[in-house]
Amino acid sequence: MDYITLIQLLDSTVRFATPLLLACLAGLFSERAGIFDIGLEGKMLAAAFFTAAVAFLTGSAWVGLLGGIAASLVLAAIHGVASITFRGNQLISGVAINLLAAGMTVLVAQDWFRQGGRTPGLTGDARFEGITLPGAAAVADVPVIGPLYAELISGHSILVYIAFLAVPLTWWVLFRTRFGLRLRAVGENPAAVDTAGVSVVGLRYAAVLIAGVLCGLAGAYLSTALQAGFVKDMSAGRGFIALAALIFAKWRPWYALWATLLFGLFGALETRPDVIEAVIGLKVPGPLLGGLPYVMTVIILAGFVGKAIPPRAGGAPYVKER
Amino acid sequence: MNADATTGQPETAAPAIELKGISKSFGPVQANKDISIRVMPGTIHGIIGENGAGKSTLMSILYGFYKADRGEIFVSGRKANITDSQAAIASGIGMVFQHFKLVENFTVLENIILGAEDGRMLTPSLAKARRTLVDLAADYGLNVDPDAKIEDIGVGMQQRVEILKALYRQADILILDEPTGVLTPAEADQLFRILARLREEGKTIILITHKLREIMEITDTVSVMRRGEMTATVRTADTSPAELAELMVGRKVLLRVDKTPAQPGEVVLDVQGLRVIDSSGVERLRGIDLKVRAGEIVGIAGVAGNGQSELLEVLGGMKAGQGTALLNGQPLDVTGKKSDGKTRRKSGVAHVPEDRQREGLIMDFQAWENTAFGYHDDPAYNTGFLMNNAAIREDTARKMERFDVRPPNPRLAAKNFSGGNQQKVVLAREIERNPDLLLIGQPTRGVDIGAIEFIHEQIVALRDQGKAILLVSVELEEILALSDRIAVMFDGRIMGERLPADTNEKELGLLMAGITDTAHEHSVEEIEANLAHVHATDKGA
Amino acid sequence: EPALIFDLGGKFDKSFNEAAFTGAQRWAEETGESFREIELQSEAQREQALRRFAEAGNNPIVMTGFAFGDVLSQVAPDYPETDFAIIDMVVDQPNVRSVVFNEHEGSYLVGMMAAMASESGTVGFIGGMDIPLIRKFACGYAQGVKAANPDATVLANMTGTTPAAWNDPVKGSELTKAQISQGADVVYAAAGGTGVGVLQTAADEDILSIGVDSNQNHLHPGQVLTSMLKRVDNAVYQAFQDGPGMEKGFNVMGVGNGGIGYAMDENNADLVTEEMKTAVDEAAAKIADGSLQVHDYMSDDSCPALDF
Amino acid sequence: MDVMPKWAEVVLVPLISLFLAAVISALVILAIGEDPVAATKLMVEGAVGSVRGWGYTLYYATNFIFTGLAVAVAFHARLFNIGGEGQAMLGGLGVALALLFIPWPHWTLGLVAASLGAAIFGAAWAFIPAYLQAKRGSHIVITTIMFNFIASALLIYLLNEFLKPVGQADPSSARFAPHLDLPTLNSVLGSMGFRASKDDSVNVTFLIALASAFAVWVLMWRTRLGYEIRAFGHSESAAKYAGINPVRITVITMLISGGLAGLMGVNTVMGEAEKLLLNSTEGAGFIGIAVALMGRSHPLGVVIAAILFGFLYQGGAELALWTTIPRELIVVIQALVILFTGALDNMVRMPLERLFLARRLRRAPGPDRKPAE
Ligand SMILES: Nc1ncnc2c1ncn2[C@@H]1O[C@H](COP(=O)(O)OP(=O)(O)OP(=O)(O)O)[C@@H](O)[C@H]1O
Ligand SMILES: Nc1ncnc2c1ncn2[C@@H]1O[C@H](COP(=O)(O)OP(=O)(O)OP(=O)(O)O)[C@@H](O)[C@H]1O
Ligand SMILES: [Mg+2]
Ligand SMILES: [Mg+2]
């Protein structure tokens, strides 16, 4: 495998990883606050649709993004009401949200656009185009660094940079701010937060809504940056992979980055059977190639990642009075 | 000793706390009924009552954790609208809960500032808290390592963190809910010194405890609760332990264990060179040699976390260790390879674990299911492939009757029994098996006086039937009252054995701190330094 | 009233279900009559839908997709009065019209065009879910490429192994980019909704793409080289038009009878050179008269021009 | 110490929740310009208004009973088995292998073999995640998700390369011998002289599903193993005290769970399609999660919840047949049912509890109420 191929592979890795990363960080906020979120998939899907729909109607990707985030927030709020206010089962709520998004997006799309559950194609400002970073063209011909900068680092959509910046930002918020301290505490021992005079409910809603915003970005990236419009079910299980990455990352922001990049790399490798063949010297039959990333994940989990301990109060509603 | 402190206070001063007509129900359970109480500033006010009497509930209401259904709260004469803990804190109230409210994987410092940070950024808040902590520690003798994680420090230390949390929030009124339940005598004494110091500073303290000795020792006034009601409030100086016990339980209570001298027989348990290394590589037991004979109670004293738990767990088949052990002359596997809790029980070892809620019981199971717990293979409980639930229920009803479990309903879930009655369910299960050897850890932790009396009687009765009993307790009083022989553990070793008649709390206390040279006087600092070493490796009780 | 049953992909699959829908609508518009339709949601509904429509007196009943074959061969004898038409599968029953398409022939033709339009000598194929039908497309395409340029390289990828592979345009895009980075400058998508991503990315990256089933040239004018036409719409239209009592038996739709072809319109007029057109038309003629045999993957589950 | 009478908990709460879900669904139907009353009538008639409707309702319910039980059994050991989908796929493979290569003389023998094949393959697919969880601490949620994907890849590989007859377009196996067709409700009614349709809908597998539900009940509440599973699920530390081996319980529970999920293959593969299809599970593994949660992990609850979902599936199919309502509407209705009955049930329960408590207090006033010990 030559250098250029490597760069291309990594470039593809970044694109695959971006929605996973955003969703993974969304899950991180929610679960660090003690609310399990298997509804990442649904929120992402809803955001993908509404971003594309609003972007089409207004002609602006940014306005679309707001629409997508709003849609994701509505689902997040439902999850909050069910699992925080009414202390419902967080897993059921997540399952319901995934189904709701899968059905609603197509239903609304059909009602609005009559194109069989998709949005019309987006062009121009209704899409997030790649950004060429300053100097990319100038250094492109410099050996080694040039392609790295011009091909791999430059040229992605703004949402990619937001996603990657969200990692240190998440770390900073969680570990360097008052809000982060309280948020982590509420996922470990809500009673400690409550008796310290801080609202458990308020914190958990905040976390769930932040998750909504991040899923909104993830969905928007799918339909307006990677694609030029919404297609039904286009989240294609990425929410679940993000969840796996979250556990893999042991609920930590930097690990989340590496975990999603790893899954992204698996995705990228799957599109390059030639590279796999060159590296392992064996042709893998197509269908099995599709299963390879998952097998690798299991092997890594079994071999290298120890027990992942979730936030202690995770999944359980905070009940003071039995 | 400070009973006359109240006399210094003019009765006309506004009470620090006044509760009027507080009532609270949890669904169908009425935990507090029309409770009124006054606590004068600068005093220590004790509250006693049986398990489930409603003490914690009342204090949680005062702290804004629960909302009362009815009633009013006055702080320093002014009506306070305490809707949540934030409001309570603002009114100068601090509370140390019976079950600590700490974030286990946070540091001490983080726990202290949680909810009381200065500004949005953590770093300046932490820096400020660190400075304040140094001052507080110096003022009250509350030394803690601000950077230790809660899960890595002992319960005594955790409690200090809770107190510091309240002081950091500038509480004038401090509520402590059963603070000594988890402490050694030395630690408890130290706590009381701190409380006395706080009182001198003019702070008001409300202390919930089951221990009459503590009430007599430190409080100025005391209130007694029974079944959700406040039955009496008296000045400590005007009452006696016996009177308080009677007020609490509603009948006369024997405050000492009545027992005849032991008649030790054959050696039942013979342990040689027992070692345990935990998962993080720390040696928890460093070669224990111990014999327990038929018809004797051997008490293991020690500060929590010095290997007593591990000793019980290895002998009970829950943990793997190295070394040899003989039960009635037959080898007992301690390596965990060939045996577990089940095989232990079959060979005649019964085990009342230290933590009944996490180990001894399944809280969501009904009483009868818990009676079968560990013995579910018993042929009497099974008919062929299926479990004979009716038989188990009958057996449970019998046992509940014998052990006076209240209410005697085999179909009630374990979580719906009070602590004392939960313990009786476990005891009934283990004792009624007629074991050769009974391992029993913290038999009366958090249990009220009435139940303690009963439990102690049962343990002695078992001994008198010629059974061997290995008792682990952090209550020195209990060890002294029950044991026929006392071994003191420190840092995974047995520091010495004593006969109860030949020793006293002071000598045992020194042994518990690892000081074998008990003839000399030792300073508090020396003892603390020794204990600190243990706490550093103790992962909590 | 005739009825139309769409396979699991749904009627808006940007592929043959959608083509079927187009045909049915054309019929409805022209005749002013209406038809029943159902989009299946589960395998068990196949049989149910067939029987329900038949019992309700709908006639003829048209269904799209090979997956109906088995069920129809069991159900059809129970309703001798009802006429059925199945697309993409052969069912040997007296009241069934079977319409199959020689997709490999059309794919062969667009493969030739791809090879001739390619400057790099590398062209790509992106399939949806890895099933024999899609391999048939890929195999025909590869043969066409090799026929026009024996030295050309054909890259072939399938999107996935679950039905999600039909609706994953994001992955379609990545596959396209991967093929581009391996030198491909023309890609052919036979992947349902995933193809949307393929065509989009090809347009974004300024290479040529080839659409499938219906005419997709208009999606990105000037950037879609052509589309492999599979006139499912005509087949459905014809069945509805013929109505009850239509002619039964096998209808093989191929290049010869206009059931299969490639799309030419104003959107791709500038992309297709005279030379290409001549070569392709020549091949089409040979296929039509039988002098050129394009190997059908499904006949023996193997492909001379491509490994899977 | 329950506040509400049992009937209110078991009947009233779910009914009110369902009603709320129905109201919101009706609003959605109105919003897309359709008639909710007509739609409801169509669904009810289509799902439970005829033998055929019942046939399909129960056919789908059969699938959901199996996957719901699978999830429920694992829940009792506090294991979250998201892998029902993959295990059911492998179960289907087991059925196909058992029926394709051995010439069973009669369907009864075939059924036994198919059931064994399904259960064994399903269990085997759950074994690795279980073992990794127990021994290596690999989170079972991720490993089972991964195994769903791997199952799908494996299945298509096997179908494409080995099981598909040459020249067949459909990536499915050959058809099983006709005499291995399972008796269906319709064929039984037909042979009894009733006029019945010929649908391959509910078949004897439904009885296996009911028997499995009963067996799970016996296992969980009447056997030592079930006792140990539940004890382990409630408290791992207590289980250790009692001498219950966590590795053994984790593995055995997941084997049972996987086996149950696998059994679903008998219904879809042997009962309905009569051959192995690529996509015969169709998400039933995931619906099983909702079914188990709604059924409170109790076999009876699972059966009832499964029938409810069967009703939604079949009613939805009918709706799609006779109206132009997009099929996604059914997905939305399912989502609302899960949301209201599963996640928002406290919204209904809390006010009801207050109501019942007030009534009780009014009926039994005075001091004879004792606080619980
Ligand atoms: N993969 C990584 N790359 C770079 N820095 C890392 C990485 N993982 C952790 N860190 C650093 O480690 C520090 C602690 O972060 P981490 O997420 O590990 O939380 P923690 O405080 O150790 O544990 P917990 O989350 O349980 O409180 C941070 O300063 C972070 O920058
Ligand atoms: N959060 C709660 N929900 C429901 N019931 C509760 C709750 N907390 C306490 N109770 C019930 O209220 C009653 C009083 O409990 P409380 O904890 O106040 O007793 P206590 O006097 O502190 O007992 P102990 O000495 O065991 O700590 C008991 O019957 C208890 O079961
Ligand atoms: Mg209490
Ligand atoms: Mg059939």
CSV table of C-alpha atoms and ligand atoms in Angstrom, one decimal, chain C residues 47 74, chain D residues 200 272 274, ligand 4:
chain,number,residue,atom,x,y,z
C,47,GLU,CA,-48.9,-14.9,0.0
C,74,GLN,CA,-48.3,-22.2,-5.0
D,200,ASP,CA,-49.5,-20.6,5.4
D,272,GLU,CA,-44.1,-20.1,6.4
D,274,GLU,CA,-40.7,-23.6,3.6
E,4,MG,MG,-46.0,-21.6,1.9
